[in-house]
Each structure stands twice: as C-alpha cells, then as structure tokens.
Short mmCIF file of C-alpha atoms in Angstrom, two decimals:
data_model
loop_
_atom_site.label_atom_id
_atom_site.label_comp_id
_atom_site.label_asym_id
_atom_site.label_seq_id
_atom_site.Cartn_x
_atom_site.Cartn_y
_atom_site.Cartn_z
CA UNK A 1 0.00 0.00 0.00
CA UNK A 2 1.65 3.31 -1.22
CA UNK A 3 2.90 5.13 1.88
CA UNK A 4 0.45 8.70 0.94
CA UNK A 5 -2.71 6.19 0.78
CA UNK A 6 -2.20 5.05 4.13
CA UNK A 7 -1.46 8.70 4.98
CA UNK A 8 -4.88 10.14 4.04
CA UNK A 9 -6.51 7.20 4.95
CA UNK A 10 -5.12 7.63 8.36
CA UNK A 11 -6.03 11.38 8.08
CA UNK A 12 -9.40 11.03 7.31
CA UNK A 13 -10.24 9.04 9.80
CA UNK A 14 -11.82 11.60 12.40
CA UNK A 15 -13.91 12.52 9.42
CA UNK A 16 -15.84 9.17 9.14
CA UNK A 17 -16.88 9.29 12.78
CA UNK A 18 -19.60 12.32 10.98
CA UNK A 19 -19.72 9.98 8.06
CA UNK A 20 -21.31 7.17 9.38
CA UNK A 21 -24.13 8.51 11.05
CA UNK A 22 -24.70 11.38 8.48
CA UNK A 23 -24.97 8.24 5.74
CA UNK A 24 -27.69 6.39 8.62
CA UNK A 25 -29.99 9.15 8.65
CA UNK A 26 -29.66 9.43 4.55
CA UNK A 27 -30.75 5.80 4.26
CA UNK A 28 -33.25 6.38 6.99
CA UNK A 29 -35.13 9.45 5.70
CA UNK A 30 -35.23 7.85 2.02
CA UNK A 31 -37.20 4.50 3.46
CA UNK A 32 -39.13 7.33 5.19
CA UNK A 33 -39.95 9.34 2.04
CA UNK A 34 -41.05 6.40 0.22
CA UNK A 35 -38.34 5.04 -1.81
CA UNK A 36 -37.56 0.90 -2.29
CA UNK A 37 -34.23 -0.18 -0.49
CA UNK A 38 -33.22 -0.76 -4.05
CA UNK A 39 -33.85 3.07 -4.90
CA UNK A 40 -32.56 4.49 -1.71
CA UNK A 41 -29.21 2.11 -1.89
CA UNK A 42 -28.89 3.71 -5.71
CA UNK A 43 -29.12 6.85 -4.73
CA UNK A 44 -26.56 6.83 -2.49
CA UNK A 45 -23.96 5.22 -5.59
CA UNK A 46 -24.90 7.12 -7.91
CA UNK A 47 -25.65 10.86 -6.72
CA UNK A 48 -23.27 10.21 -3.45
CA UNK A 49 -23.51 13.44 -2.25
CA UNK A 50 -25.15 13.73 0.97
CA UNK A 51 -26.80 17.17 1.45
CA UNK A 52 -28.10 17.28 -2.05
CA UNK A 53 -29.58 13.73 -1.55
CA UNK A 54 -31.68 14.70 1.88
CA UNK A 55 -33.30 18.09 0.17
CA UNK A 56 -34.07 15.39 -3.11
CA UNK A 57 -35.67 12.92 -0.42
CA UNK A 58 -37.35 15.59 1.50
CA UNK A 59 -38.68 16.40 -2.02
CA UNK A 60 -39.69 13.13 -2.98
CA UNK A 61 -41.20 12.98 0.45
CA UNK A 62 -43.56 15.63 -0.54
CA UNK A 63 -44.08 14.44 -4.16
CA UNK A 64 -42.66 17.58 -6.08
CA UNK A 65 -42.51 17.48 -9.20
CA UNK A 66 -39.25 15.54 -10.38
CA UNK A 67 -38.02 18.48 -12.12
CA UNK A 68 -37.97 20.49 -9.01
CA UNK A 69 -36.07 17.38 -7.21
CA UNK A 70 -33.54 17.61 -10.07
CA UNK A 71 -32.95 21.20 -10.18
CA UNK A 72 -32.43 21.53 -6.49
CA UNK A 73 -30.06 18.50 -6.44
CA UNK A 74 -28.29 20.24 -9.46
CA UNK A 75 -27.64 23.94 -7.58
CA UNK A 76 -26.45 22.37 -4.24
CA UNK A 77 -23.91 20.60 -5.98
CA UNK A 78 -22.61 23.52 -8.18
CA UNK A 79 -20.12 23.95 -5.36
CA UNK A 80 -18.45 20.70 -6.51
CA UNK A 81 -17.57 22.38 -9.95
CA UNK A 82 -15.98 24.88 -7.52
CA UNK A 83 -13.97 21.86 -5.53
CA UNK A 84 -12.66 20.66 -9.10
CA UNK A 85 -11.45 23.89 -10.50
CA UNK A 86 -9.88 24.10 -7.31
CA UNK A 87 -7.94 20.67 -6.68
CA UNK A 88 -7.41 20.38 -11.03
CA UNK A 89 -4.04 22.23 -10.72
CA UNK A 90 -2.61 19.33 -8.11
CA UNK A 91 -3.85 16.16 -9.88
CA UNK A 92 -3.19 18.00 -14.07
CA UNK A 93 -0.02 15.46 -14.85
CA UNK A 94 -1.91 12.09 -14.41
CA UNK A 95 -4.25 11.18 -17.42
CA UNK A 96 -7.92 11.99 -18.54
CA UNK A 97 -8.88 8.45 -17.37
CA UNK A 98 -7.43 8.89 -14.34
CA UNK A 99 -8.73 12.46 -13.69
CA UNK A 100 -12.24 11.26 -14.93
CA UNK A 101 -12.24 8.20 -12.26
CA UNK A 102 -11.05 10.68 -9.47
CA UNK A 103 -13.94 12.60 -9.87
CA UNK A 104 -16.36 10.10 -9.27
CA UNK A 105 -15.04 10.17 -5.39
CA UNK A 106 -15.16 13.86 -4.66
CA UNK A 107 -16.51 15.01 -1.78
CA UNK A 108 -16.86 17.90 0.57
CA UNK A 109 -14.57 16.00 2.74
CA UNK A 110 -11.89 14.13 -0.09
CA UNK A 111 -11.39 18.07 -1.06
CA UNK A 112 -10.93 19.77 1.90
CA UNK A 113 -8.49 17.17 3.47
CA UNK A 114 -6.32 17.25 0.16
CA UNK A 115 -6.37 20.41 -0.73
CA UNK A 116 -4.93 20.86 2.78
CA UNK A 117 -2.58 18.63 2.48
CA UNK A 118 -1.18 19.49 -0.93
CA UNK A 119 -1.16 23.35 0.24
CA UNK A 120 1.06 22.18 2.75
CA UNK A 121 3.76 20.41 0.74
CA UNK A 122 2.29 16.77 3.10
CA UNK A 123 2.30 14.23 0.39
CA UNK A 124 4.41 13.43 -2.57
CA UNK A 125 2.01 11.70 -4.66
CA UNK A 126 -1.31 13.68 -4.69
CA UNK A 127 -3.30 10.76 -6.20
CA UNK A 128 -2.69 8.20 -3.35
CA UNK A 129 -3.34 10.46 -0.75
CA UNK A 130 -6.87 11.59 -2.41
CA UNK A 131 -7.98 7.94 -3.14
CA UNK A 132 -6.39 7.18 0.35
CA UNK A 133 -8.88 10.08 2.04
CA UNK A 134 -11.94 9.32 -0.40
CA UNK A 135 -11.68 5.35 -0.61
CA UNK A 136 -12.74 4.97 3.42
CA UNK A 137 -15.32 7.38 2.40
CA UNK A 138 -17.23 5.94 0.18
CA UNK A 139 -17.32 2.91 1.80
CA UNK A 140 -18.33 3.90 4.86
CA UNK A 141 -21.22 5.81 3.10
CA UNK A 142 -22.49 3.02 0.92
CA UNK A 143 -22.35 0.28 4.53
CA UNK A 144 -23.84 3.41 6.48
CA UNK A 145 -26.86 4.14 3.72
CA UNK A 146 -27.12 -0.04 3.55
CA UNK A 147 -27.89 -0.19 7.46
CA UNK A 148 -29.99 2.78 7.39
CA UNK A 149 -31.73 1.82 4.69
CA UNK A 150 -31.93 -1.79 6.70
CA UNK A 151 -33.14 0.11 10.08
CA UNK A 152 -35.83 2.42 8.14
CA UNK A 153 -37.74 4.20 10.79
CA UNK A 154 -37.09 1.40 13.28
CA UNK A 155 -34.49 4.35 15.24
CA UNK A 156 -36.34 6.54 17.60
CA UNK A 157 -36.47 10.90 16.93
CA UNK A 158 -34.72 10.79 20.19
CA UNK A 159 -31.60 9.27 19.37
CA UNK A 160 -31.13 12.93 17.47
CA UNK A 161 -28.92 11.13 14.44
CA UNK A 162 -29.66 14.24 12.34
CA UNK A 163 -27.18 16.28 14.52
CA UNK A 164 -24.76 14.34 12.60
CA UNK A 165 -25.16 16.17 9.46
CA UNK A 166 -23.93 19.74 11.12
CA UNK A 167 -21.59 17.94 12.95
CA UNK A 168 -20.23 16.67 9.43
CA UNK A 169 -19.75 20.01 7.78
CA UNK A 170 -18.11 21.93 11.07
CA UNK A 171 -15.55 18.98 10.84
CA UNK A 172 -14.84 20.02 6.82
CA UNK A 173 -15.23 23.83 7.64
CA UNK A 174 -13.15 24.53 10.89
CA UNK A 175 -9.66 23.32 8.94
CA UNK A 176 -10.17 24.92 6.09
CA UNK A 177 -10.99 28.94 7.89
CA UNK A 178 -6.84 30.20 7.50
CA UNK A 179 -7.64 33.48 6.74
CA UNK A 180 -9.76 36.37 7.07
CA UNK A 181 -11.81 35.88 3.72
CA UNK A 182 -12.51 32.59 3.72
CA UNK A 183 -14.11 33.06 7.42
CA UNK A 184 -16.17 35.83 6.21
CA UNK A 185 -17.27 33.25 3.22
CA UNK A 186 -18.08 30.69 6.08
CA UNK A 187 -19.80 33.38 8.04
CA UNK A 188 -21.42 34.63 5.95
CA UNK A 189 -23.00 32.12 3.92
CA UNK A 190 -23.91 30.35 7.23
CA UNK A 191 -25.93 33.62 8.40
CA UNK A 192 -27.95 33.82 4.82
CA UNK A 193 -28.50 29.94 4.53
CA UNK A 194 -30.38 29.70 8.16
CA UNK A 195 -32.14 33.17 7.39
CA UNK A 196 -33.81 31.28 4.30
CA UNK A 197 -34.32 27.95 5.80
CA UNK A 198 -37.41 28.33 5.23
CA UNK A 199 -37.11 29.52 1.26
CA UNK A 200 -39.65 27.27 -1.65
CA UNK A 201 -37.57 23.81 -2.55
CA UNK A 202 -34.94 24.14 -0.47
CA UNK A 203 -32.98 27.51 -2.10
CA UNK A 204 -31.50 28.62 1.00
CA UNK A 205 -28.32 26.97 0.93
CA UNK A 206 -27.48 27.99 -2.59
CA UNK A 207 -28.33 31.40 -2.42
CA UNK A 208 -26.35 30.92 0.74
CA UNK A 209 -23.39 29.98 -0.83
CA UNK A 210 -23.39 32.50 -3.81
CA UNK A 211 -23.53 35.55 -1.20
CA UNK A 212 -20.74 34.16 1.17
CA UNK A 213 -18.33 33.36 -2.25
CA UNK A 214 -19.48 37.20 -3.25
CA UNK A 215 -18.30 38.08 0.58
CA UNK A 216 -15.18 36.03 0.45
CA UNK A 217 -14.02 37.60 -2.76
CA UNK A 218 -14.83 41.30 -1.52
CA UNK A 219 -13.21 40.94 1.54
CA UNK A 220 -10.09 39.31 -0.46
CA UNK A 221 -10.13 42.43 -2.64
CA UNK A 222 -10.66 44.88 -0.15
CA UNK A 223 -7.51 43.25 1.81
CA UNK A 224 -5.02 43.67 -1.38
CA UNK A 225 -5.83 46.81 -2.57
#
C-alpha cells in the first residue's frame, strides 16, 4: 500500500466518525420518504452526495414534481464544480482516465483534506493520498446508507442522528478557515442559509453559498488593494 494512501486514509479518519451517522440518517429518511431499499441504496452510488440527496428525499417525500427534485439537487452541488477547478491544478499530470475516475469520489470532505494537504507540501504523490482520504469514504457511506436503509424508521427521533449532518460540515469547515476571507465566506453564507431555511424547494443553501463566495471575494479584494 503506497505510503500517501495510508497517509490520508489515516487522516481522514476523524472525518468518518460524521460519516457514518450522516450516511444512517440518509438511508433512513429515504425508506421514510417512500423510496424501495433498491432506490434508496442507488441513490446513495450514484448521486453520493449527501446534502443534495436529503433536500431530493425531502422532495420526494412531498411528491414535487421531479423536475424540481432535479434542479435543487443540481444547484447544491454547483459547489463541486468549484472543488474541481480548485484541486485540477494538483492532480493535471496524471491522465484523462485517471482524472475522470477521481472525480467520481469527490466530496466535501476528499477536497478539503487534500487540498490541505497538498497546500502544505504533506504528500508526494497527490493521487494516493486523495484515493487514500476518499476510498474509506465511500465505503463507509455506501455500509452506512445499507444499514440505514436496513433500520428504516425502526431508530427513535430521540436518538437525534440528524445532529450528525452539522456535525459533518463543522468537521470540513473549521480546517479549512486560514484566513480572514474565507471566514467571512463561512460566516457569511452560514448567516444567509439559516435566514432562508425556510425559502420554496430548499434555495437557502445555494443562495447561501453564492452571497458568502461574493463576501469572500470582496473581503479578499478589499484586503489587497
């Protein structure tokens, strides 16, 4: 096993602790909304991508119209076009193939770990180290959705396994706040995306997003002129 795989697989091991439950309540709420183990296990190999899959199955859960559950699904995961243009630079000597089956694996998590790591000079091979961060990940999230999908509703409110899901994000959001515009970003999108939690088919968090990036870049101007 290359010595950067074991590296980030070592690294990303805090991470998974907010994995595993995160994926439980995904596979949970699906069987909730209505969808066939089949479906909900699908959906979790296919989309994989957590926070866009739980506004889709809150959709589906109020039977909007698939073109709505689409869309939404669609703008929250803009940000990964974001995460690639970001992390291309590091991984632009292996091949198209290779590139192509990277990006299958990228998550909120797979990015932020590696970009940190290859900001900080860490690894020597940037490939091992990303498939060594995202490889635990997406098997941990395909077992996780499996036994949630397994428990269904059998796991009481109480338990409060949808804590997980903030829980998940802070872990991703804390490393990554260096500097003064990229807290603003946080900040800032945070404050907008709980003031429209309420917003029609889930538009908070997008909108959310936009305004913080807008905030981020300001302040980043503001700071080098």
């Amino acid at each position: 096993m290359h010595a950067d795989f074991r590296t980030g697989a070592r690294d990303v091991i805090p991470v998974l602790l907010g994995v595993a439950p995160f994926a439980t309540v995904v596979g949970i709420a699906a069987i909730d909304a209505g969808l066939t183990p089949m479906q909900a296990i699908g959906m979790s190999l296919f989309v994989y991508a957590g926070s866009s899959q739980l506004a889709a199955i809150e959709l589906l859960g109020e039977t909007a119209p698939i073109v709505v559950v689409v869309f939404t699904a669609i703008i929250i995961n803009l940000r990964m076009v974001m995460y690639s243009a970001s992390i291309a630079p590091h991984l632009a000597d292996y091949r198209r193939r290779t590139r192509a089956f990277l990006a299958y694996f990228l998550t909120d998590q797979a990015y932020a770990l590696s970009l940190t790591a290859y900001e900080n000079d860490a690894v020597d091979d940037e490939r091992w180290y990303y498939l060594g961060v995202a490889t635990p990940i997406s098997i941990v999230w395909m077992v996780c959705t499996v036994i949630g999908v397994v428990l269904g509703a059998g796991i009481p409110e109480s338990w409060g396994l949808s804590f997980a899901v903030p829980l998940v994000f802070l872990a991703i959001l804390v490393p990554v706040m260096k500097d003064h515009p990229r807290t603003v970003a946080a900040a800032v999108s945070g404050v907008v995306a709980v003031a429209l939690a309420g917003a029609p088919f889930n538009l908070g968090l997008p909108i959310g997003a936009l305004v913080g990036i807008c905030a981020g870049l300001l302040t980043e101007v503001i700071r080098n002129r």
